[in-house]
Short mmCIF file of C-alpha atoms in Angstrom, two decimals:
data_model
loop_
_atom_site.label_atom_id
_atom_site.label_comp_id
_atom_site.label_asym_id
_atom_site.label_seq_id
_atom_site.Cartn_x
_atom_site.Cartn_y
_atom_site.Cartn_z
CA MET A 1 28.53 61.84 -205.82
CA SER A 2 28.73 65.52 -205.20
CA GLU A 3 31.67 67.23 -206.29
CA VAL A 4 32.32 69.63 -203.12
CA GLY A 5 32.37 66.31 -200.74
CA GLY A 6 33.28 63.84 -203.36
CA LEU A 7 34.00 61.32 -200.29
CA ASP A 8 33.07 57.84 -199.96
CA GLY A 9 33.68 55.45 -197.47
CA ALA A 10 36.96 54.06 -198.95
CA TRP A 11 38.37 57.82 -198.93
CA ILE A 12 37.51 58.49 -195.39
CA GLU A 13 38.73 54.86 -194.16
CA GLY A 14 41.97 55.41 -196.04
CA ALA A 15 42.41 58.71 -194.71
CA LEU A 16 41.80 57.80 -191.43
CA LEU A 17 44.24 54.73 -191.65
CA ALA A 18 46.86 56.94 -193.08
CA ALA A 19 46.50 59.61 -190.67
CA ARG A 20 46.63 57.43 -187.71
CA PRO A 21 50.38 57.11 -186.97
CA ARG A 22 50.86 60.85 -187.16
CA ALA A 23 47.73 61.72 -185.03
CA VAL A 24 48.18 58.78 -182.57
CA GLY A 25 51.95 59.84 -182.37
CA ALA A 26 51.06 63.49 -181.76
CA LEU A 27 48.37 62.82 -179.20
CA LEU A 28 50.84 60.53 -177.32
CA ARG A 29 53.24 63.24 -177.19
CA TYR A 30 50.61 65.43 -175.59
CA PHE A 31 49.21 63.08 -173.11
CA ARG A 32 51.99 60.63 -172.86
CA ASP A 33 49.47 57.76 -172.14
CA LEU A 34 49.11 55.53 -174.71
CA ASP A 35 45.53 54.44 -173.71
CA LEU A 36 44.54 58.27 -173.54
CA ALA A 37 45.93 58.74 -176.84
CA GLU A 38 44.41 56.12 -178.17
CA GLU A 39 40.98 56.65 -177.12
CA ALA A 40 41.10 60.47 -178.07
CA TYR A 41 42.03 59.28 -181.60
CA GLN A 42 39.05 56.76 -182.13
CA ASP A 43 36.88 59.70 -180.54
CA ALA A 44 38.10 61.86 -183.32
CA CYS A 45 37.38 59.35 -185.78
CA LEU A 46 33.71 58.92 -184.72
CA ARG A 47 33.60 62.52 -185.36
CA ALA A 48 35.28 62.48 -188.71
CA LEU A 49 32.77 59.76 -189.84
CA LYS A 50 29.65 62.13 -188.95
CA THR A 51 31.32 65.45 -190.02
CA TRP A 52 33.45 65.05 -193.32
CA PRO A 53 30.75 63.42 -195.55
CA ALA A 54 28.52 66.39 -194.88
CA LYS A 55 31.11 69.31 -194.88
CA GLY A 56 34.03 67.93 -197.17
CA PRO A 57 37.32 66.46 -196.14
CA PRO A 58 39.60 68.82 -193.87
CA ARG A 59 42.61 70.11 -195.69
CA ASP A 60 44.81 68.15 -193.49
CA PRO A 61 43.30 65.18 -191.92
CA ALA A 62 45.85 64.46 -189.63
CA ALA A 63 46.02 67.55 -188.05
CA TRP A 64 42.19 67.71 -187.61
CA LEU A 65 42.07 64.59 -185.90
CA ILE A 66 44.82 65.55 -183.55
CA LEU A 67 42.98 69.17 -182.75
CA VAL A 68 39.59 67.27 -182.24
CA GLY A 69 40.93 64.05 -180.42
CA ARG A 70 42.95 66.48 -178.22
CA ASN A 71 39.81 68.49 -177.31
CA ALA A 72 37.70 65.76 -176.93
CA ALA A 73 40.19 64.12 -174.37
CA LEU A 74 40.51 67.28 -172.43
CA ASP A 75 36.74 67.61 -172.12
CA GLY A 76 36.48 64.20 -170.81
CA LEU A 77 39.47 64.82 -168.56
CA ARG A 78 37.90 67.98 -167.06
CA ARG A 79 34.56 66.23 -166.66
CA ARG A 80 36.38 63.33 -164.80
CA ALA A 81 38.37 65.89 -162.60
CA ARG A 82 35.03 67.24 -160.92
CA GLN A 83 34.41 63.88 -159.42
CA GLN A 84 38.17 62.58 -158.99
CA PRO A 85 41.41 63.68 -157.72
CA LEU A 86 43.14 65.84 -160.20
CA PRO A 87 45.00 63.96 -162.90
CA PRO A 88 49.09 64.73 -162.93
CA GLU A 89 50.35 68.13 -163.19
CA GLU A 90 51.89 67.62 -166.61
CA VAL A 91 48.29 66.63 -167.93
CA LEU A 92 46.77 69.55 -166.07
CA SER A 93 49.08 72.25 -166.85
CA ASP A 94 47.85 72.61 -170.41
CA LEU A 95 44.30 72.78 -169.90
CA ASP A 96 44.01 76.67 -169.99
CA ASP A 97 46.28 77.64 -172.82
CA ALA A 98 44.83 75.73 -175.80
CA GLU A 99 45.48 78.23 -178.03
CA ALA A 100 49.27 78.93 -177.68
CA PRO A 101 50.71 75.80 -178.33
CA LEU A 102 48.45 75.13 -181.22
CA ALA A 103 51.17 75.88 -183.73
CA GLU A 104 53.93 73.67 -182.17
CA ARG A 105 51.46 70.83 -181.98
CA LEU A 106 51.06 70.93 -185.61
CA ASP A 107 54.38 71.57 -186.56
CA GLU A 108 55.37 69.53 -189.45
CA SER A 109 58.89 69.29 -188.07
CA GLN A 110 57.58 67.15 -185.23
CA TYR A 111 55.60 64.88 -187.51
CA ARG A 112 58.73 62.63 -187.88
CA ASP A 113 59.85 62.47 -184.24
CA ASP A 114 56.20 61.76 -183.15
CA VAL A 115 55.69 58.54 -185.66
CA LEU A 116 59.24 57.41 -184.80
CA ARG A 117 58.33 57.43 -181.17
CA LEU A 118 55.30 56.00 -181.79
CA LEU A 119 56.80 53.03 -183.54
CA PHE A 120 59.70 52.94 -181.07
CA ILE A 121 57.55 52.48 -177.95
CA CYS A 122 55.80 49.67 -179.55
CA CYS A 123 59.36 48.08 -180.09
CA HIS A 124 60.39 48.53 -176.77
CA LYS A 125 63.30 46.86 -175.97
CA ASP A 126 61.95 45.32 -172.76
CA LEU A 127 58.74 43.60 -174.54
CA PRO A 128 59.01 40.37 -175.96
CA ASN A 129 58.78 40.13 -179.65
CA THR A 130 55.25 38.78 -179.30
CA GLN A 131 54.07 41.81 -177.37
CA GLN A 132 55.93 44.07 -179.81
CA VAL A 133 53.95 42.99 -182.73
CA ALA A 134 50.87 42.89 -181.05
CA LEU A 135 51.16 46.34 -179.62
CA ALA A 136 52.33 47.78 -182.90
CA LEU A 137 49.36 46.41 -184.94
CA ARG A 138 46.69 47.69 -182.17
CA ILE A 139 48.29 51.35 -181.81
CA VAL A 140 50.00 51.90 -185.17
CA ALA A 141 48.00 49.96 -187.62
CA GLY A 142 44.81 50.24 -185.82
CA LEU A 143 43.77 46.33 -185.91
CA THR A 144 41.22 45.37 -183.52
CA VAL A 145 41.85 42.97 -180.42
CA PRO A 146 39.77 40.15 -182.37
CA GLN A 147 41.50 40.74 -185.70
CA ILE A 148 45.21 40.32 -184.05
CA ALA A 149 44.12 37.41 -181.91
CA ARG A 150 42.68 35.70 -185.17
CA ALA A 151 46.10 36.61 -186.83
CA PHE A 152 48.06 34.90 -184.02
CA LEU A 153 45.71 32.01 -183.56
CA VAL A 154 44.93 32.92 -179.66
CA SER A 155 41.91 33.59 -177.79
CA GLU A 156 40.70 37.27 -177.69
CA ALA A 157 41.29 37.00 -173.96
CA ALA A 158 44.52 36.10 -174.22
CA MET A 159 45.29 38.82 -176.94
CA GLU A 160 43.80 41.40 -174.62
CA GLN A 161 45.87 40.55 -172.01
CA ARG A 162 49.10 40.48 -174.05
CA ILE A 163 48.51 44.07 -175.29
CA THR A 164 47.28 45.14 -171.79
CA ARG A 165 50.45 43.77 -170.23
CA ALA A 166 52.48 45.57 -173.09
CA LYS A 167 51.05 49.04 -172.46
CA ALA A 168 51.59 48.52 -168.57
CA ARG A 169 55.14 47.77 -169.13
CA VAL A 170 55.60 50.60 -171.61
CA GLY A 171 53.86 52.74 -169.08
CA ARG A 172 56.36 52.02 -166.39
CA ALA A 173 59.34 52.29 -168.76
CA ASN A 174 59.46 56.18 -168.61
CA ILE A 175 60.13 56.80 -172.28
CA PRO A 176 61.95 59.87 -172.95
CA PHE A 177 59.93 62.47 -175.02
CA ALA A 178 62.71 64.66 -176.01
CA ALA A 179 63.64 64.63 -179.62
CA PRO A 180 66.09 61.69 -180.24
CA ASP A 181 69.63 62.86 -181.43
CA ALA A 182 71.17 61.19 -184.54
CA ASN A 183 72.62 58.24 -182.77
CA GLU A 184 69.61 57.52 -180.77
CA ARG A 185 67.49 58.06 -183.94
CA ALA A 186 69.63 55.36 -185.87
CA ALA A 187 69.22 52.86 -183.13
CA ARG A 188 65.58 53.45 -183.00
CA LEU A 189 65.32 52.96 -186.82
CA PHE A 190 66.93 49.67 -186.53
CA ALA A 191 64.45 48.58 -183.87
CA VAL A 192 61.56 49.73 -185.55
CA GLY A 193 62.72 48.17 -188.93
CA THR A 194 62.86 44.91 -187.24
CA MET A 195 59.39 45.30 -185.48
CA ILE A 196 58.24 45.74 -189.06
CA TYR A 197 59.69 42.88 -190.64
CA LEU A 198 58.33 40.84 -187.46
CA ILE A 199 54.87 41.84 -188.43
CA PHE A 200 55.60 40.96 -192.23
CA ASN A 201 56.86 37.77 -191.18
CA GLU A 202 53.76 37.00 -188.84
CA GLY A 203 51.70 37.59 -191.85
CA TYR A 204 54.06 35.73 -194.43
CA SER A 205 53.43 32.69 -192.16
CA ALA A 206 49.87 32.94 -191.33
CA SER A 207 47.57 30.04 -192.23
CA ASP A 208 44.69 32.25 -192.71
CA GLY A 209 44.80 33.98 -196.29
CA ASP A 210 42.88 37.09 -195.42
CA TYR A 211 45.34 37.48 -192.43
CA ARG A 212 48.59 36.73 -194.64
CA GLN A 213 47.33 39.52 -196.78
CA ARG A 214 46.17 42.02 -194.09
CA LEU A 215 49.19 41.66 -192.01
CA CYS A 216 51.84 41.64 -195.10
CA ALA A 217 49.99 44.77 -196.51
CA ASP A 218 50.04 46.73 -193.05
CA ALA A 219 53.61 45.93 -192.89
CA ILE A 220 54.49 47.06 -196.12
CA ARG A 221 52.38 50.36 -195.56
CA LEU A 222 54.66 50.78 -192.28
CA GLY A 223 57.75 50.47 -194.00
CA ARG A 224 56.58 52.91 -196.88
CA LEU A 225 55.87 55.49 -194.03
CA LEU A 226 59.16 54.89 -192.49
CA LEU A 227 60.84 55.17 -195.93
CA ARG A 228 58.76 58.66 -196.48
CA LEU A 229 60.23 59.72 -193.06
CA PHE A 230 63.78 58.59 -193.90
CA PRO A 231 63.98 58.57 -197.78
CA ALA A 232 67.82 58.40 -198.14
CA GLU A 233 67.94 55.40 -195.41
CA ALA A 234 69.45 52.43 -197.75
CA GLU A 235 68.54 49.71 -195.25
CA VAL A 236 64.83 50.95 -195.22
CA MET A 237 64.96 50.82 -198.74
CA GLY A 238 66.18 47.00 -198.55
CA LEU A 239 63.68 46.42 -195.87
CA VAL A 240 60.65 47.71 -197.95
CA ALA A 241 61.97 46.12 -201.27
CA LEU A 242 62.50 42.81 -199.56
CA MET A 243 58.82 42.59 -198.23
CA LEU A 244 57.61 43.93 -201.60
CA LEU A 245 59.07 41.06 -203.53
CA GLN A 246 58.33 38.36 -201.13
CA HIS A 247 54.91 39.34 -201.13
CA SER A 248 54.63 39.78 -204.79
CA ARG A 249 54.74 36.02 -204.78
CA HIS A 250 51.62 35.86 -202.48
CA ALA A 251 49.24 34.55 -205.18
CA ALA A 252 51.63 31.61 -206.31
CA ARG A 253 52.81 30.45 -202.72
CA PHE A 254 49.80 28.20 -201.90
CA ASP A 255 48.06 25.81 -204.06
CA ALA A 256 44.09 25.08 -204.20
CA ALA A 257 44.44 22.90 -200.98
CA GLY A 258 46.19 25.67 -199.24
CA GLU A 259 49.65 23.77 -199.26
CA VAL A 260 53.02 25.52 -199.67
CA VAL A 261 54.40 25.64 -203.35
CA LEU A 262 57.96 25.83 -203.38
CA LEU A 263 59.68 28.69 -205.27
CA ASP A 264 61.07 26.38 -208.35
CA GLU A 265 57.47 25.15 -208.80
CA GLN A 266 55.33 28.35 -208.33
CA GLU A 267 53.48 29.71 -211.58
CA ARG A 268 55.78 32.80 -212.12
CA THR A 269 53.06 34.48 -214.01
CA ARG A 270 51.05 35.03 -211.03
CA TRP A 271 53.74 36.99 -209.24
CA ASP A 272 52.62 40.64 -208.82
CA PRO A 273 54.48 42.80 -211.39
CA LYS A 274 53.49 46.20 -209.76
CA LEU A 275 55.15 44.84 -206.37
CA ILE A 276 58.06 43.59 -208.30
CA ALA A 277 58.47 46.91 -210.21
CA GLU A 278 58.60 48.83 -206.89
CA GLY A 279 60.84 46.44 -205.03
CA LEU A 280 63.27 46.35 -208.08
CA ALA A 281 63.48 50.16 -208.12
CA LEU A 282 64.08 50.23 -204.47
CA VAL A 283 66.69 47.62 -204.45
CA GLU A 284 68.68 49.60 -207.12
CA LYS A 285 68.26 52.74 -205.41
CA ALA A 286 69.41 51.14 -202.12
CA LEU A 287 72.53 49.55 -203.66
CA ARG A 288 73.56 52.96 -204.95
CA HIS A 289 74.39 53.99 -201.48
CA ARG A 290 77.40 51.34 -201.52
CA ALA A 291 76.32 50.44 -197.66
CA PRO A 292 75.04 47.05 -197.96
CA GLY A 293 72.97 45.77 -194.98
CA PRO A 294 70.99 42.46 -194.61
CA TYR A 295 67.93 43.63 -195.65
CA GLN A 296 69.38 45.10 -198.92
CA LEU A 297 71.23 41.73 -199.39
CA GLN A 298 68.26 39.79 -198.88
CA ALA A 299 66.50 41.96 -200.99
CA ALA A 300 68.72 41.78 -203.97
CA ILE A 301 68.75 38.16 -203.54
CA ALA A 302 64.89 38.14 -204.02
CA ALA A 303 65.25 40.36 -206.78
CA LEU A 304 67.44 38.00 -208.98
CA HIS A 305 64.51 35.60 -208.53
CA ALA A 306 62.09 38.09 -209.31
CA ARG A 307 64.03 39.01 -212.62
CA ALA A 308 64.02 34.93 -213.86
CA ALA A 309 61.09 34.45 -216.05
CA ARG A 310 61.75 30.54 -215.56
CA PRO A 311 63.51 28.82 -212.49
CA GLU A 312 66.38 27.77 -214.81
CA ASP A 313 67.08 31.48 -215.60
CA THR A 314 67.93 32.23 -212.19
CA ASP A 315 71.26 33.81 -211.78
CA TRP A 316 72.77 31.37 -209.08
CA ALA A 317 76.30 32.78 -209.55
CA ARG A 318 75.34 36.23 -208.34
CA ILE A 319 72.88 34.77 -205.56
CA ASP A 320 76.07 32.97 -204.15
CA LEU A 321 78.02 36.15 -204.31
CA LEU A 322 75.39 38.01 -202.43
CA TYR A 323 75.03 35.36 -199.77
CA ALA A 324 78.85 35.41 -199.46
CA VAL A 325 78.73 39.15 -198.68
CA LEU A 326 75.43 38.47 -196.40
CA GLU A 327 77.70 35.82 -194.58
CA ARG A 328 80.28 38.61 -193.72
CA VAL A 329 77.50 41.27 -192.60
CA GLN A 330 75.39 38.86 -190.73
CA PRO A 331 77.20 35.55 -190.19
CA SER A 332 74.67 32.72 -189.37
CA PRO A 333 74.75 28.80 -190.04
CA VAL A 334 71.20 29.20 -191.61
CA VAL A 335 72.53 32.05 -193.85
CA THR A 336 75.42 29.53 -194.93
CA LEU A 337 72.95 26.74 -195.39
CA ASN A 338 70.86 28.95 -197.83
CA ARG A 339 74.18 29.85 -199.68
CA ALA A 340 74.96 26.12 -200.10
CA VAL A 341 71.82 25.98 -201.98
CA ALA A 342 72.85 28.67 -204.41
CA VAL A 343 76.42 27.07 -204.43
CA SER A 344 74.82 23.49 -205.43
CA LYS A 345 73.08 25.22 -208.43
CA ALA A 346 76.05 27.39 -209.42
CA ARG A 347 79.09 24.93 -208.75
CA GLY A 348 77.70 21.55 -208.00
CA PRO A 349 76.70 19.44 -205.19
CA ALA A 350 80.27 18.50 -203.82
CA ALA A 351 81.08 22.13 -203.12
CA ALA A 352 77.75 22.62 -201.51
CA LEU A 353 78.09 19.61 -199.39
CA ALA A 354 81.37 20.81 -198.11
CA MET A 355 80.01 23.96 -197.20
CA VAL A 356 77.07 22.06 -195.32
CA GLU A 357 79.08 19.56 -193.40
CA PRO A 358 80.56 21.80 -190.68
CA LEU A 359 77.13 23.10 -189.92
CA GLY A 360 76.09 19.76 -188.44
CA ALA A 361 76.90 20.94 -184.85
CA SER A 362 74.90 23.95 -184.94
CA LEU A 363 71.92 22.73 -187.08
CA ALA A 364 71.37 19.22 -185.87
CA GLY A 365 67.82 19.82 -184.66
CA TYR A 366 67.06 21.96 -188.16
CA PHE A 367 64.41 20.35 -190.85
CA HIS A 368 66.55 22.09 -193.65
CA PHE A 369 69.65 21.13 -192.89
CA HIS A 370 68.97 17.30 -193.06
CA GLY A 371 66.69 18.04 -196.09
CA LEU A 372 69.39 19.82 -198.08
CA ARG A 373 71.77 17.51 -196.84
CA GLY A 374 69.87 14.42 -198.07
CA ALA A 375 69.26 16.04 -201.52
CA LEU A 376 73.22 16.93 -201.94
CA LEU A 377 74.30 13.23 -200.77
CA TRP A 378 71.69 11.84 -203.32
CA GLN A 379 72.86 13.87 -206.41
CA LEU A 380 76.36 12.67 -205.35
CA GLY A 381 75.31 9.00 -205.62
CA ARG A 382 75.46 8.35 -201.92
CA GLY A 383 72.20 6.90 -201.37
CA ASN A 384 72.39 5.17 -198.15
CA GLU A 385 73.50 8.28 -196.26
CA ALA A 386 71.01 10.42 -198.33
CA LYS A 387 68.25 7.99 -196.87
CA THR A 388 69.47 8.66 -193.22
CA ALA A 389 69.60 12.43 -193.76
CA PHE A 390 65.87 12.23 -195.31
CA ASP A 391 64.67 10.24 -192.31
CA LYS A 392 66.01 12.57 -189.86
CA ALA A 393 64.54 15.67 -191.79
CA ILE A 394 61.26 13.69 -191.66
CA ALA A 395 61.27 13.30 -188.04
CA LEU A 396 62.04 17.06 -187.58
CA ALA A 397 59.26 18.45 -190.18
CA HIS A 398 56.97 21.00 -188.51
CA SER A 399 54.02 20.59 -190.97
CA ALA A 400 52.46 17.76 -192.99
CA ALA A 401 53.39 19.59 -196.10
CA GLU A 402 57.34 19.67 -195.15
CA ALA A 403 57.31 15.90 -194.32
CA ALA A 404 55.21 14.97 -197.33
CA HIS A 405 57.95 17.01 -199.64
CA ILE A 406 60.66 14.91 -198.25
CA ARG A 407 58.99 11.66 -198.34
CA ARG A 408 58.26 12.25 -202.23
CA ASN A 409 62.29 12.54 -202.51
CA LEU A 410 62.58 9.61 -200.29
CA ASP A 411 60.30 7.43 -202.40
CA ARG A 412 61.95 8.41 -205.59
CA LEU A 413 65.59 7.68 -204.14
CA MET A 414 64.35 4.02 -202.78
CA ALA A 415 63.04 3.59 -206.25
CA GLY A 416 66.46 4.39 -207.85
CA ALA A 417 65.59 7.40 -209.56
CA ALA A 418 68.19 10.04 -210.32
CA ALA A 419 68.40 13.10 -208.19
CA PRO A 420 67.03 16.27 -209.16
CA ARG A 421 69.25 19.03 -209.88
CA MET B 1 44.12 70.25 -228.45
CA LEU B 2 46.16 68.03 -226.29
CA TYR B 3 45.75 67.93 -222.67
CA ALA B 4 47.58 66.35 -219.85
CA ILE B 5 45.40 65.56 -216.74
CA LEU B 6 47.90 65.32 -213.73
CA CYS B 7 46.24 63.81 -210.96
CA TYR B 8 47.54 64.79 -207.55
CA HIS B 9 46.19 62.84 -204.41
CA GLU B 10 47.65 62.29 -200.91
CA GLU B 11 49.79 59.42 -201.35
CA ASP B 12 49.43 58.14 -197.72
CA VAL B 13 45.85 57.91 -198.20
CA VAL B 14 45.74 56.25 -201.79
CA TRP B 15 48.34 53.84 -200.76
CA SER B 16 46.44 52.98 -197.61
CA TRP B 17 43.62 51.49 -199.64
CA SER B 18 42.90 47.81 -199.32
CA LYS B 19 43.27 45.86 -202.67
CA GLU B 20 39.45 45.79 -202.89
CA GLN B 21 39.04 49.30 -202.28
CA ASP B 22 41.78 50.08 -205.19
CA GLU B 23 40.31 47.82 -207.45
CA ALA B 24 36.84 49.46 -206.92
CA VAL B 25 38.17 52.65 -207.76
CA MET B 26 40.00 51.46 -210.87
CA ALA B 27 37.02 49.77 -212.02
CA ARG B 28 35.07 53.15 -211.68
CA LEU B 29 37.51 54.88 -213.67
CA ALA B 30 37.67 52.40 -216.58
CA GLU B 31 33.91 53.02 -217.03
CA VAL B 32 34.72 56.84 -217.48
CA GLN B 33 37.56 56.08 -219.65
CA GLY B 34 35.97 53.18 -221.97
CA PRO B 35 33.87 55.77 -224.20
CA LEU B 36 36.68 58.09 -224.31
CA ILE B 37 38.81 55.57 -225.61
CA ALA B 38 36.39 54.60 -228.01
CA ALA B 39 35.90 58.07 -229.27
CA GLY B 40 39.84 58.29 -229.78
CA LYS B 41 40.10 61.08 -227.31
CA MET B 42 42.04 59.11 -224.63
CA GLY B 43 45.93 58.61 -225.13
CA PRO B 44 48.10 56.91 -222.66
CA SER B 45 47.08 56.79 -218.89
CA LEU B 46 49.83 56.15 -216.39
CA ARG B 47 49.91 55.25 -212.93
CA LEU B 48 53.09 56.04 -211.19
CA LEU B 49 54.66 54.04 -208.40
CA PRO B 50 54.81 55.46 -204.73
CA THR B 51 57.19 58.41 -204.41
CA THR B 52 59.66 56.39 -201.91
CA ALA B 53 60.52 54.58 -205.37
CA ALA B 54 61.29 57.74 -207.10
CA THR B 55 65.02 59.18 -207.56
CA THR B 56 65.71 62.74 -208.38
CA LEU B 57 68.57 64.01 -210.59
CA ARG B 58 69.26 67.61 -209.57
CA LYS B 59 71.05 69.65 -211.80
CA SER B 60 72.30 72.72 -209.40
CA GLN B 61 75.77 71.32 -209.56
CA GLU B 62 78.27 69.73 -211.95
CA PRO B 63 77.75 66.76 -212.23
CA ALA B 64 74.44 66.76 -211.25
CA LEU B 65 73.15 65.55 -207.83
CA VAL B 66 71.33 62.09 -207.58
CA MET B 67 69.03 62.14 -204.56
CA ASP B 68 66.63 59.63 -203.26
CA GLY B 69 62.91 60.33 -203.15
CA PRO B 70 60.59 62.85 -205.12
CA PHE B 71 61.56 66.35 -206.33
CA ALA B 72 59.56 68.28 -203.95
CA GLU B 73 57.78 67.60 -200.43
CA THR B 74 54.22 68.16 -200.88
CA LYS B 75 51.15 67.46 -199.01
CA GLU B 76 49.75 65.77 -202.61
CA GLN B 77 51.95 64.17 -204.73
CA LEU B 78 51.68 63.43 -208.39
CA LEU B 79 50.42 59.70 -208.71
CA GLY B 80 49.64 59.61 -212.25
CA PHE B 81 48.39 61.33 -215.62
CA TYR B 82 46.33 60.86 -218.74
CA VAL B 83 46.82 62.41 -222.08
CA ILE B 84 43.58 63.50 -223.72
CA GLU B 85 42.67 65.02 -227.28
CA VAL B 86 39.77 67.48 -226.85
CA GLU B 87 38.29 70.36 -228.54
CA ASP B 88 38.77 72.67 -225.78
CA LEU B 89 39.36 73.37 -222.12
CA LYS B 90 35.68 73.10 -221.54
CA GLU B 91 35.57 69.28 -222.68
CA ALA B 92 38.68 68.66 -220.75
CA LEU B 93 37.17 69.87 -217.55
CA ALA B 94 34.13 67.77 -218.31
CA ILE B 95 36.34 64.66 -218.68
CA ALA B 96 38.32 65.52 -215.57
CA ARG B 97 34.74 66.11 -213.46
CA ASP B 98 33.96 62.50 -214.44
CA LEU B 99 37.18 60.98 -213.65
CA ALA B 100 37.16 63.03 -210.25
CA SER B 101 33.61 61.60 -209.49
CA ALA B 102 34.94 58.00 -209.86
CA ASN B 103 38.10 58.81 -207.79
CA PRO B 104 37.10 60.77 -204.69
CA GLY B 105 39.48 63.35 -203.06
CA GLY B 106 42.71 64.88 -204.70
CA ALA B 107 43.10 67.28 -207.50
CA TYR B 108 43.45 67.33 -211.28
CA GLU B 109 45.68 69.98 -213.00
CA LEU B 110 44.76 70.24 -216.40
CA ARG B 111 48.02 71.33 -218.69
CA PRO B 112 47.85 71.75 -222.47
CA ILE B 113 50.50 70.00 -224.15
CA GLY B 114 52.82 71.54 -226.76
CA LEU B 115 54.48 68.83 -228.26
CA TYR B 116 53.25 65.23 -228.13
CA ASN B 117 55.33 62.09 -229.52
CA PRO B 118 53.09 59.14 -229.23
CA ASP B 119 55.02 55.73 -228.46
CA ARG B 120 58.03 55.62 -230.80
CA ARG B 121 59.26 52.17 -229.35
CA GLY B 122 60.32 50.24 -232.36
CA ALA B 123 59.93 52.95 -234.85
#
């Protein structure tokens, strides 16, 4: 390989992927049209693939892509303008002064706002979650429509329609392009964080292994990008840490048959130590800020699991404490149910059951409620009540694996075995 | 002569590689490193986690200020380094060239080492 160019496919692909949010963000600010910005970026990528291997990489790939993409799109607009009515004034007005605003357009200070605006547009509050995630994967992460469709298990046509609808709604929404003020920025940051976590969860629960990897990796990449933009935001650290720690278990979470392996039964040597190290570093950095939010607390809980070499080494007492804080910060019956698991390990089944019983009204239709309640009753020697709870759980199971897990418990209960602790 | 080969690269690009791309680069680097390790020329080689995981202790005031993120905002970040033992700069540059061809893009800074303490854990 030549030393001057030193470019191979992986480098170019990485550079294009890394530059994408900044380049599309800047092109969007310029054209104020998602379709046009995306087309311009793709045009620039094609030119990059032709030019970079021969001439060597540009000093700043994102700036190169922005300039080339902008010029290509303007050329296209000029050509079309000869045959069609003129485009809106705000697009046309910049046609002739290409040089003057150049410095402003490539201004690093705009970088953060461009990327944030791009992410924010994808998580616009008028869009349903599924459309937010689909749009972000298309526009920010650069996945193709067939790739996204496969990840979501829908047809390409349906996904195309979902993305088109999302773009149309965003187009009508009249997004402000001024730089956001501090309050607005905080609100956007929260929305963007939620959207990134949605992408991650979409991947985390995907049945196709390749897509699980790809979506989780993309969400982590976007999370790291957000953290580069806001290096001192504890909740963003918490979000990235949470994703890293959950993703670190990806190789151990499924068995050879593709069935889910529960945390206690996972082969911990297969957890990814590099992702764990990064996750733990971020949790520690975040907690130093003493402003615990839901992502940080969940990440801190995941960190305690990651630190335990064996399931029996898990610090359940501290997990119980962290859940108690999480219950205050973000009260929800599911959080309380999760806390009850830690309580049963740290303080025994009676204390846990007392915590679980009041949740019956809100979680009556929730598989895990009946599963945990059954396990606790079994541990307390209340076999008949345990059986009733397990029966309810099986009826509510979402997958064969969930049902099979409860059925195993039920069989052992009926055979008179002691309850596992 | 001991040299540190400091590896600078655009972090966004390197951390955008897929697992397969990353493993391919690491495998190519291992091929370059193998003979150097066998010849006793290569000391520790370290890869750093992303700068987002970094914390900086700034000494400009008392007590020193602890801040999130890397020491300096730059286009290319310090992503790892090697310690090598070579005859002279020429040999160090030859090694850096081999590493560079295995790992495209970025830059290497070759910095002579004045004092070197090998791993003293357990000593």
